[in-house]
C-alpha cells in the first residue's frame, strides 16, 4: 500500500464511518441475534446461543412459502419488467407524436405512493366490480377472484409489481437509448437493415451495461418486496386468513413487529441476505466468463 | 484480484441488506401519510396554544413554582376523534395553570402505534405517554410507570371508573394505565331494509340470528351479518354459550359448549346469513352501499357509515347484539399509559390523564366520537342523558351501547403472545369458514394454533 492509497482512504473515511455504523454494525448485530434463543430486543437478554431460531424458521411452513413466493416473484417480475420496459422505451424513443406526454405518463407510477397505487389496483382486480374481470367477461371468460382466491394471489401480485416497476426501468433505458451514437443507426439505414435486427444487433448490445444494472437492482429490490404485498392486500399477505402472497420481508416484519419473535426475524433476514448474495454471485457469472474469454482471445 | 471481487460482492449484498433495514420504517409510515397533515396541523395548533398558555401562566400563576413542562402523547385517533382530542388538549394546555403543554403526535392507526411503541421501547425512546392496549407491552411492561400511588393519592374517585376497565388496567398486578377511549360492539343494521323484509325487531337471540338471517337472504338477497373482527366474534359467541376463550395457558374452549358455539358460527356463514369481509376492507362501506343488512363493529365506527349515498338512502338502526345462553358483549378501546422516567413529566402526564378521564371531558369526548364514557358519573350526567335521548346516529348508537353495557366484558390479553393469538385466531377461523371445515376440525385447528403460540 503506497502513500497515494492512504489518501484515498482518508477521502473515503466519512462514508465508511457512516456505513460502519448504519450498515455493518446492524448486519453483525442481526447475525448475532439470529443465534440467540428467545432474544429480547427490549433488554438484550437471551436464553442461549444455538440454532433454535433457524430450526423454528425452517419448521414454519409460512417461511417456506415466503421463500418460494419471493423466488417466484423475482423470476417473473424482473425479466418481464426489463423486457417490457426495453420495448416501451424503444417505442418512446422513436419519433412518435406526443412523445413528451407519453414519457410523463409512463413515469407517473414511479412518483406515486405505492399505497395509493394499491388502492387503485384493488379496484381493478376486484372480483365483482373490477375492470380486469369486466374485460375478461367481455371476451367470454369467467371472472377470477384475483384478490380472493389464494391460487391467484401471486399472479395478481406479479401483474401489479411488473406494472409498478416499469416506470423506473423505462426511465433508465430511455436515458441509455439517447446515449447511443446516431451514427450506428445511420449506418444501419444505409445498409437497409431490418428494424428487428437493428434492435438486436445495435440497441441491445449498446445497452448491455444498463440492462445488467436493471437486472441487478431489480433482483435486489424484488427480493425485498414488501410494500407491494402490503398495499395490494390491504395490510395482509394475501386474501384474509391466507398467507398465500407472503414474502420473506413480510414474514420478517410480521415476526418482529407483530409477534415479538426477534430472534426468528433476525434469522429470517440472514437467510434473505444469503439468498441475495447467492443470486448476485450467479448473475455476475456470465459477465465474468465473457471477460475471461475476451482476455484469452487477446 | 479475487479479494476485490469478494469485496464488491459483499458490498452489493450489504447494500441490499441496508435497504432491507430501511424497509421496516417505510411499511409503517406509508399508511400514515393520510394523517400526517392532520398531525402537523395538530402540533401547530398545540404549539400556538402552548404559547398562549405559557403567557397566561407566567402572568396569572406567579405563585406556582412549577417549571414549564412539555410532554408528548402518542395516539392513534383520526377524523372526528382527532378533532375532539385536539380540542380537549388545547383546553388543557390553556387552562391547567401549571405550565404543562401536551404535544399530540398522531402515529397513524392502532397497528402503526403498536409497532412504533415496540420499536421505541427497544431504542429506549418511548414517548412520555401513549394510548395502548395491554397486549402492546407484554414484552416491555417494566417500562410502564405504575400509577398506583397516583391513583391512591390524587384521583377523583377511582370507584367511579367502570369496573371492567379498572380490572383491565390492573391485570399486570399493578395499575398500568387509565381507561380513555372505550368502545363496545353493537349491531348496526339497515332499518329500512329490515322493515321492507318484514323484520320488525332486530335479532335478540341466537335463534333470531338464524331466523332473521334466512328472511333477509330470501327477501333482499344479502347477508344480514358481518363481523369487523373475527377473533372478537369468536370470543363473543364462546362467552355467550358459557365457554371460556384463552388465557396464558392456551385455549380454554375445547369443551362441548365451545364446540357448539363454533358449530353455530360456521352454520351462519355456510347458510349465507353472514359473510366474510374478503377484499372489501370495511363493513361500514358495505353497509353504506346496502350490500349487507347489518354488522357488528365498534360503536366509534358509526361516523363511517354513510346513510345518504346517492341511490342508497336508508335509516340506520343500532341495537345491542343478540345474546345466547349467557349475556356477553365485547368491550374494546385503549388506555392511557405513562413511560416517562422524569418526575416532573410524570406529574404533568398525570394531570393530563386526570383531565382526559374527568367526567366533563368524557362527556364531550363520548358525544363527539361515539366512544362510551369510562365513568359512571359521566354516563349519568344530564348532558349525556340528554344526548342519548336524541335521534342522531350517535345518540342511537349510544343507547345501544348503554343497553348492552351490563353484559360488557373486557377481554384479558396481558400475557406474552396475546397479540399473536389475535392474528392466528382471525386467520385460522377465516380459513376454516372459507374451506367449509367441520366444527370439530375448526375447533382442533384453533386450539392447536393458539397453543402453538403460547408454548
Short mmCIF file of N, CA and C in Angstrom, two decimals, chain A residues 124-244:
data_model
loop_
_atom_site.label_atom_id
_atom_site.label_comp_id
_atom_site.label_asym_id
_atom_site.label_seq_id
_atom_site.Cartn_x
_atom_site.Cartn_y
_atom_site.Cartn_z
N UNK A 124 -59.26 -2.39 -9.60
CA UNK A 124 -59.10 -3.03 -10.91
C UNK A 124 -59.26 -4.54 -10.77
N UNK A 125 -58.72 -5.09 -9.68
CA UNK A 125 -58.71 -6.54 -9.51
C UNK A 125 -59.89 -7.08 -8.71
N UNK A 126 -60.81 -6.21 -8.32
CA UNK A 126 -61.96 -6.65 -7.51
C UNK A 126 -62.73 -7.75 -8.24
N UNK A 127 -63.11 -8.81 -7.49
CA UNK A 127 -63.71 -9.96 -8.16
C UNK A 127 -65.08 -9.64 -8.77
N UNK A 128 -65.84 -8.71 -8.13
CA UNK A 128 -67.18 -8.45 -8.65
C UNK A 128 -67.28 -7.19 -9.51
N UNK A 129 -66.56 -6.12 -9.09
CA UNK A 129 -66.72 -4.87 -9.83
C UNK A 129 -65.44 -4.44 -10.53
N UNK A 130 -64.47 -5.35 -10.60
CA UNK A 130 -63.17 -4.96 -11.13
C UNK A 130 -63.16 -4.78 -12.64
N UNK A 131 -62.30 -3.87 -13.08
CA UNK A 131 -62.15 -3.60 -14.50
C UNK A 131 -61.63 -4.83 -15.23
N UNK A 132 -60.63 -5.47 -14.63
CA UNK A 132 -59.99 -6.60 -15.29
C UNK A 132 -61.00 -7.72 -15.57
N UNK A 133 -61.85 -8.01 -14.56
CA UNK A 133 -62.85 -9.06 -14.76
C UNK A 133 -63.90 -8.65 -15.79
N UNK A 134 -64.24 -7.36 -15.86
CA UNK A 134 -65.20 -6.93 -16.89
C UNK A 134 -64.62 -7.19 -18.27
N UNK A 135 -63.32 -6.91 -18.41
CA UNK A 135 -62.69 -7.15 -19.71
C UNK A 135 -62.71 -8.64 -20.02
N UNK A 136 -62.36 -9.46 -19.02
CA UNK A 136 -62.38 -10.91 -19.21
C UNK A 136 -63.77 -11.38 -19.61
N UNK A 137 -64.80 -10.84 -18.90
CA UNK A 137 -66.17 -11.24 -19.20
C UNK A 137 -66.56 -10.84 -20.63
N UNK A 138 -66.11 -9.67 -21.03
CA UNK A 138 -66.44 -9.17 -22.37
C UNK A 138 -65.95 -10.15 -23.43
N UNK A 139 -64.79 -10.73 -23.19
CA UNK A 139 -64.26 -11.69 -24.16
C UNK A 139 -64.73 -13.12 -23.87
N UNK A 140 -65.71 -13.23 -23.00
CA UNK A 140 -66.31 -14.53 -22.76
C UNK A 140 -65.61 -15.40 -21.73
N UNK A 141 -64.66 -14.82 -20.97
CA UNK A 141 -64.02 -15.61 -19.92
C UNK A 141 -64.74 -15.43 -18.61
N UNK A 142 -64.54 -16.39 -17.71
CA UNK A 142 -65.16 -16.29 -16.40
C UNK A 142 -64.40 -15.32 -15.50
N UNK A 143 -65.11 -14.74 -14.54
CA UNK A 143 -64.45 -13.85 -13.58
C UNK A 143 -63.45 -14.63 -12.73
N UNK A 144 -62.40 -13.95 -12.34
CA UNK A 144 -61.38 -14.57 -11.49
C UNK A 144 -61.31 -13.81 -10.18
N UNK A 145 -61.20 -14.55 -9.09
CA UNK A 145 -61.07 -13.90 -7.78
C UNK A 145 -59.63 -13.51 -7.52
N UNK A 146 -59.20 -12.49 -8.25
CA UNK A 146 -57.78 -12.08 -8.19
C UNK A 146 -57.29 -11.90 -6.76
N UNK A 147 -58.11 -11.25 -5.95
CA UNK A 147 -57.67 -10.95 -4.60
C UNK A 147 -58.33 -11.84 -3.56
N UNK A 148 -59.27 -12.70 -3.99
CA UNK A 148 -59.96 -13.54 -3.01
C UNK A 148 -59.56 -15.00 -3.12
N UNK A 149 -59.12 -15.41 -4.30
CA UNK A 149 -58.74 -16.81 -4.49
C UNK A 149 -57.23 -16.92 -4.27
N UNK A 150 -56.86 -17.74 -3.30
CA UNK A 150 -55.44 -17.76 -2.93
C UNK A 150 -54.56 -18.30 -4.05
N UNK A 151 -55.16 -19.02 -5.00
CA UNK A 151 -54.34 -19.54 -6.11
C UNK A 151 -53.93 -18.43 -7.08
N UNK A 152 -54.61 -17.30 -6.99
CA UNK A 152 -54.29 -16.21 -7.90
C UNK A 152 -53.52 -15.06 -7.22
N UNK A 153 -53.26 -15.22 -5.93
CA UNK A 153 -52.61 -14.11 -5.21
C UNK A 153 -51.29 -13.72 -5.84
N UNK A 154 -50.46 -14.73 -6.12
CA UNK A 154 -49.14 -14.43 -6.66
C UNK A 154 -49.26 -13.81 -8.06
N UNK A 155 -50.20 -14.33 -8.85
CA UNK A 155 -50.40 -13.78 -10.19
C UNK A 155 -50.77 -12.31 -10.10
N UNK A 156 -51.70 -11.98 -9.20
CA UNK A 156 -52.11 -10.58 -9.06
C UNK A 156 -50.93 -9.73 -8.62
N UNK A 157 -50.17 -10.25 -7.67
CA UNK A 157 -49.04 -9.50 -7.16
C UNK A 157 -48.02 -9.24 -8.27
N UNK A 158 -47.79 -10.25 -9.10
CA UNK A 158 -46.80 -10.10 -10.17
C UNK A 158 -47.26 -9.08 -11.21
N UNK A 159 -48.52 -9.15 -11.59
CA UNK A 159 -49.06 -8.17 -12.55
C UNK A 159 -48.87 -6.76 -12.01
N UNK A 160 -49.27 -6.60 -10.76
CA UNK A 160 -49.18 -5.30 -10.10
C UNK A 160 -47.72 -4.82 -10.04
N UNK A 161 -46.82 -5.72 -9.65
CA UNK A 161 -45.43 -5.32 -9.45
C UNK A 161 -44.74 -5.01 -10.78
N UNK A 162 -45.05 -5.79 -11.82
CA UNK A 162 -44.44 -5.53 -13.12
C UNK A 162 -44.87 -4.13 -13.58
N UNK A 163 -46.15 -3.87 -13.48
CA UNK A 163 -46.67 -2.56 -13.89
C UNK A 163 -45.96 -1.46 -13.14
N UNK A 164 -45.77 -1.68 -11.83
CA UNK A 164 -45.19 -0.65 -10.99
C UNK A 164 -43.71 -0.44 -11.28
N UNK A 165 -42.99 -1.52 -11.59
CA UNK A 165 -41.55 -1.36 -11.76
C UNK A 165 -41.18 -0.93 -13.18
N UNK A 166 -42.16 -0.94 -14.09
CA UNK A 166 -41.88 -0.48 -15.46
C UNK A 166 -41.31 0.93 -15.46
N UNK A 167 -41.91 1.80 -14.66
CA UNK A 167 -41.57 3.22 -14.71
C UNK A 167 -40.07 3.47 -14.58
N UNK A 168 -39.47 2.87 -13.56
CA UNK A 168 -38.06 3.13 -13.31
C UNK A 168 -37.20 2.57 -14.44
N UNK A 169 -37.51 1.34 -14.86
CA UNK A 169 -36.72 0.71 -15.93
C UNK A 169 -36.83 1.52 -17.23
N UNK A 170 -38.02 1.96 -17.55
CA UNK A 170 -38.21 2.73 -18.78
C UNK A 170 -37.36 4.00 -18.72
N UNK A 171 -37.34 4.63 -17.55
CA UNK A 171 -36.60 5.87 -17.42
C UNK A 171 -35.11 5.66 -17.67
N UNK A 172 -34.53 4.65 -17.04
CA UNK A 172 -33.09 4.48 -17.24
C UNK A 172 -32.78 3.98 -18.65
N UNK A 173 -33.70 3.20 -19.22
CA UNK A 173 -33.46 2.72 -20.60
C UNK A 173 -33.52 3.87 -21.59
N UNK A 174 -34.48 4.77 -21.36
CA UNK A 174 -34.60 5.92 -22.25
C UNK A 174 -33.32 6.75 -22.23
N UNK A 175 -32.81 6.96 -21.03
CA UNK A 175 -31.58 7.73 -20.90
C UNK A 175 -30.45 7.05 -21.67
N UNK A 176 -30.39 5.72 -21.54
CA UNK A 176 -29.31 4.98 -22.19
C UNK A 176 -29.48 5.03 -23.71
N UNK A 177 -30.75 4.93 -24.17
CA UNK A 177 -31.01 4.94 -25.61
C UNK A 177 -30.53 6.23 -26.25
N UNK A 178 -30.74 7.31 -25.50
CA UNK A 178 -30.35 8.59 -26.05
C UNK A 178 -28.84 8.75 -26.10
N UNK A 179 -28.14 7.86 -25.38
CA UNK A 179 -26.68 7.94 -25.40
C UNK A 179 -26.04 7.13 -26.51
N UNK A 180 -26.86 6.34 -27.24
CA UNK A 180 -26.29 5.54 -28.32
C UNK A 180 -26.01 6.44 -29.53
N UNK A 181 -24.82 6.29 -30.10
CA UNK A 181 -24.44 7.16 -31.20
C UNK A 181 -25.38 7.01 -32.40
N UNK A 182 -25.94 8.10 -32.91
CA UNK A 182 -26.84 8.03 -34.07
C UNK A 182 -26.13 7.50 -35.32
N UNK A 183 -24.80 7.63 -35.34
CA UNK A 183 -24.05 7.14 -36.49
C UNK A 183 -24.32 5.67 -36.76
N UNK A 184 -24.39 4.91 -35.66
CA UNK A 184 -24.62 3.47 -35.81
C UNK A 184 -25.92 3.23 -36.55
N UNK A 185 -26.98 3.97 -36.16
CA UNK A 185 -28.29 3.80 -36.80
C UNK A 185 -28.25 4.26 -38.25
N UNK A 186 -27.53 5.37 -38.49
CA UNK A 186 -27.42 5.87 -39.86
C UNK A 186 -26.78 4.80 -40.74
N UNK A 187 -25.71 4.20 -40.22
CA UNK A 187 -25.01 3.16 -40.97
C UNK A 187 -25.96 2.01 -41.28
N UNK A 188 -26.75 1.64 -40.26
CA UNK A 188 -27.68 0.53 -40.45
C UNK A 188 -28.70 0.88 -41.52
N UNK A 189 -29.13 2.17 -41.53
CA UNK A 189 -30.13 2.58 -42.51
C UNK A 189 -29.55 2.51 -43.93
N UNK A 190 -28.31 2.91 -44.04
CA UNK A 190 -27.64 2.84 -45.35
C UNK A 190 -27.64 1.40 -45.88
N UNK A 191 -27.43 0.48 -44.91
CA UNK A 191 -27.40 -0.94 -45.31
C UNK A 191 -28.79 -1.54 -45.43
N UNK A 192 -29.83 -0.73 -45.17
CA UNK A 192 -31.21 -1.22 -45.20
C UNK A 192 -31.42 -2.41 -44.27
N UNK A 193 -30.86 -2.31 -43.05
CA UNK A 193 -31.01 -3.39 -42.07
C UNK A 193 -32.45 -3.41 -41.54
N UNK A 194 -33.07 -4.60 -41.42
CA UNK A 194 -34.43 -4.66 -40.88
C UNK A 194 -34.45 -4.15 -39.42
N UNK A 195 -35.62 -3.61 -39.03
CA UNK A 195 -35.70 -2.97 -37.72
C UNK A 195 -35.39 -3.92 -36.56
N UNK A 196 -35.89 -5.16 -36.63
CA UNK A 196 -35.66 -6.08 -35.52
C UNK A 196 -34.17 -6.36 -35.36
N UNK A 197 -33.51 -6.33 -36.52
CA UNK A 197 -32.09 -6.62 -36.49
C UNK A 197 -31.29 -5.45 -35.89
N UNK A 198 -31.77 -4.25 -36.23
CA UNK A 198 -31.16 -3.06 -35.64
C UNK A 198 -31.29 -3.14 -34.12
N UNK A 199 -32.49 -3.55 -33.69
CA UNK A 199 -32.77 -3.64 -32.26
C UNK A 199 -31.82 -4.62 -31.57
N UNK A 200 -31.73 -5.83 -32.18
CA UNK A 200 -30.94 -6.87 -31.51
C UNK A 200 -29.44 -6.71 -31.71
N UNK A 201 -29.05 -6.08 -32.82
CA UNK A 201 -27.61 -6.01 -33.09
C UNK A 201 -26.97 -4.68 -32.67
N UNK A 202 -27.78 -3.63 -32.58
CA UNK A 202 -27.20 -2.34 -32.17
C UNK A 202 -27.71 -1.91 -30.80
N UNK A 203 -29.05 -1.81 -30.70
CA UNK A 203 -29.60 -1.27 -29.47
C UNK A 203 -29.24 -2.12 -28.25
N UNK A 204 -29.57 -3.41 -28.32
CA UNK A 204 -29.37 -4.27 -27.15
C UNK A 204 -27.89 -4.35 -26.76
N UNK A 205 -26.96 -4.63 -27.70
CA UNK A 205 -25.56 -4.68 -27.26
C UNK A 205 -25.07 -3.35 -26.68
N UNK A 206 -25.52 -2.24 -27.27
CA UNK A 206 -25.07 -0.94 -26.76
C UNK A 206 -25.58 -0.70 -25.35
N UNK A 207 -26.70 -1.34 -25.03
CA UNK A 207 -27.29 -1.09 -23.72
C UNK A 207 -26.97 -2.16 -22.70
N UNK A 208 -26.07 -3.08 -23.07
CA UNK A 208 -25.84 -4.22 -22.18
C UNK A 208 -25.52 -3.79 -20.75
N UNK A 209 -24.64 -2.81 -20.53
CA UNK A 209 -24.32 -2.45 -19.13
C UNK A 209 -25.55 -1.98 -18.36
N UNK A 210 -26.41 -1.19 -19.02
CA UNK A 210 -27.55 -0.64 -18.31
C UNK A 210 -28.61 -1.73 -18.08
N UNK A 211 -28.70 -2.67 -19.03
CA UNK A 211 -29.63 -3.79 -18.82
C UNK A 211 -29.14 -4.63 -17.63
N UNK A 212 -27.84 -4.85 -17.57
CA UNK A 212 -27.28 -5.60 -16.45
C UNK A 212 -27.58 -4.88 -15.13
N UNK A 213 -27.44 -3.57 -15.16
CA UNK A 213 -27.73 -2.78 -13.96
C UNK A 213 -29.19 -2.94 -13.55
N UNK A 214 -30.09 -2.86 -14.55
CA UNK A 214 -31.52 -3.00 -14.26
C UNK A 214 -31.80 -4.37 -13.64
N UNK A 215 -31.09 -5.39 -14.15
CA UNK A 215 -31.29 -6.74 -13.60
C UNK A 215 -30.81 -6.82 -12.15
N UNK A 216 -29.62 -6.30 -11.89
CA UNK A 216 -29.07 -6.38 -10.54
C UNK A 216 -29.97 -5.64 -9.55
N UNK A 217 -30.31 -4.41 -9.89
CA UNK A 217 -31.15 -3.64 -8.98
C UNK A 217 -32.53 -4.27 -8.85
N UNK A 218 -33.04 -4.76 -9.99
CA UNK A 218 -34.36 -5.39 -9.98
C UNK A 218 -34.38 -6.60 -9.05
N UNK A 219 -33.32 -7.41 -9.14
CA UNK A 219 -33.29 -8.62 -8.32
C UNK A 219 -33.15 -8.27 -6.85
N UNK A 220 -32.24 -7.35 -6.54
CA UNK A 220 -32.06 -6.98 -5.13
C UNK A 220 -33.36 -6.41 -4.56
N UNK A 221 -33.96 -5.49 -5.32
CA UNK A 221 -35.21 -4.88 -4.82
C UNK A 221 -36.34 -5.89 -4.73
N UNK A 222 -36.42 -6.79 -5.70
CA UNK A 222 -37.52 -7.75 -5.69
C UNK A 222 -37.40 -8.73 -4.54
N UNK A 223 -36.18 -9.06 -4.16
CA UNK A 223 -36.02 -9.95 -3.02
C UNK A 223 -36.56 -9.31 -1.75
N UNK A 224 -36.56 -7.98 -1.73
CA UNK A 224 -37.00 -7.30 -0.53
C UNK A 224 -38.44 -6.82 -0.64
N UNK A 225 -39.21 -7.37 -1.55
CA UNK A 225 -40.58 -6.90 -1.78
C UNK A 225 -41.41 -6.98 -0.49
N UNK A 226 -42.05 -5.87 -0.18
CA UNK A 226 -42.93 -5.80 1.00
C UNK A 226 -44.10 -4.86 0.72
N UNK A 227 -43.75 -3.63 0.31
CA UNK A 227 -44.77 -2.61 0.11
C UNK A 227 -45.86 -3.05 -0.87
N UNK A 228 -45.44 -3.73 -1.94
CA UNK A 228 -46.40 -4.14 -2.96
C UNK A 228 -47.43 -5.10 -2.36
N UNK A 229 -46.95 -6.05 -1.55
CA UNK A 229 -47.87 -7.01 -0.92
C UNK A 229 -48.80 -6.27 0.03
N UNK A 230 -48.19 -5.43 0.87
CA UNK A 230 -48.96 -4.69 1.87
C UNK A 230 -50.07 -3.88 1.24
N UNK A 231 -49.73 -3.17 0.15
CA UNK A 231 -50.74 -2.28 -0.42
C UNK A 231 -51.78 -3.03 -1.24
N UNK A 232 -51.37 -4.10 -1.90
CA UNK A 232 -52.34 -4.82 -2.74
C UNK A 232 -53.35 -5.59 -1.89
N UNK A 233 -52.89 -6.15 -0.77
CA UNK A 233 -53.80 -6.95 0.05
C UNK A 233 -54.21 -6.21 1.33
N UNK A 234 -54.13 -4.88 1.27
CA UNK A 234 -54.65 -4.06 2.36
C UNK A 234 -54.04 -4.43 3.72
N UNK A 235 -52.74 -4.62 3.74
CA UNK A 235 -52.08 -4.84 5.01
C UNK A 235 -51.82 -6.28 5.39
N UNK A 236 -52.44 -7.24 4.67
CA UNK A 236 -52.13 -8.63 4.98
C UNK A 236 -51.37 -9.25 3.81
N UNK A 237 -50.98 -10.49 3.98
CA UNK A 237 -50.14 -11.12 2.96
C UNK A 237 -50.95 -12.05 2.07
N UNK A 238 -52.08 -11.56 1.59
CA UNK A 238 -52.92 -12.39 0.74
C UNK A 238 -54.36 -12.20 1.16
N UNK A 239 -55.30 -12.96 0.54
CA UNK A 239 -56.70 -12.88 0.95
C UNK A 239 -56.78 -13.12 2.45
N UNK A 240 -57.72 -12.44 3.15
CA UNK A 240 -57.71 -12.51 4.61
C UNK A 240 -57.73 -13.96 5.08
N UNK A 241 -56.84 -14.26 5.99
CA UNK A 241 -56.74 -15.61 6.53
C UNK A 241 -55.66 -16.43 5.87
N UNK A 242 -55.37 -16.15 4.63
CA UNK A 242 -54.35 -16.92 3.92
C UNK A 242 -53.08 -16.08 3.78
N UNK A 243 -51.96 -16.74 3.90
CA UNK A 243 -50.71 -16.04 3.67
C UNK A 243 -50.16 -16.42 2.30
N UNK A 244 -51.06 -16.51 1.32
CA UNK A 244 -50.66 -17.06 0.03
C UNK A 244 -49.73 -16.14 -0.75
#
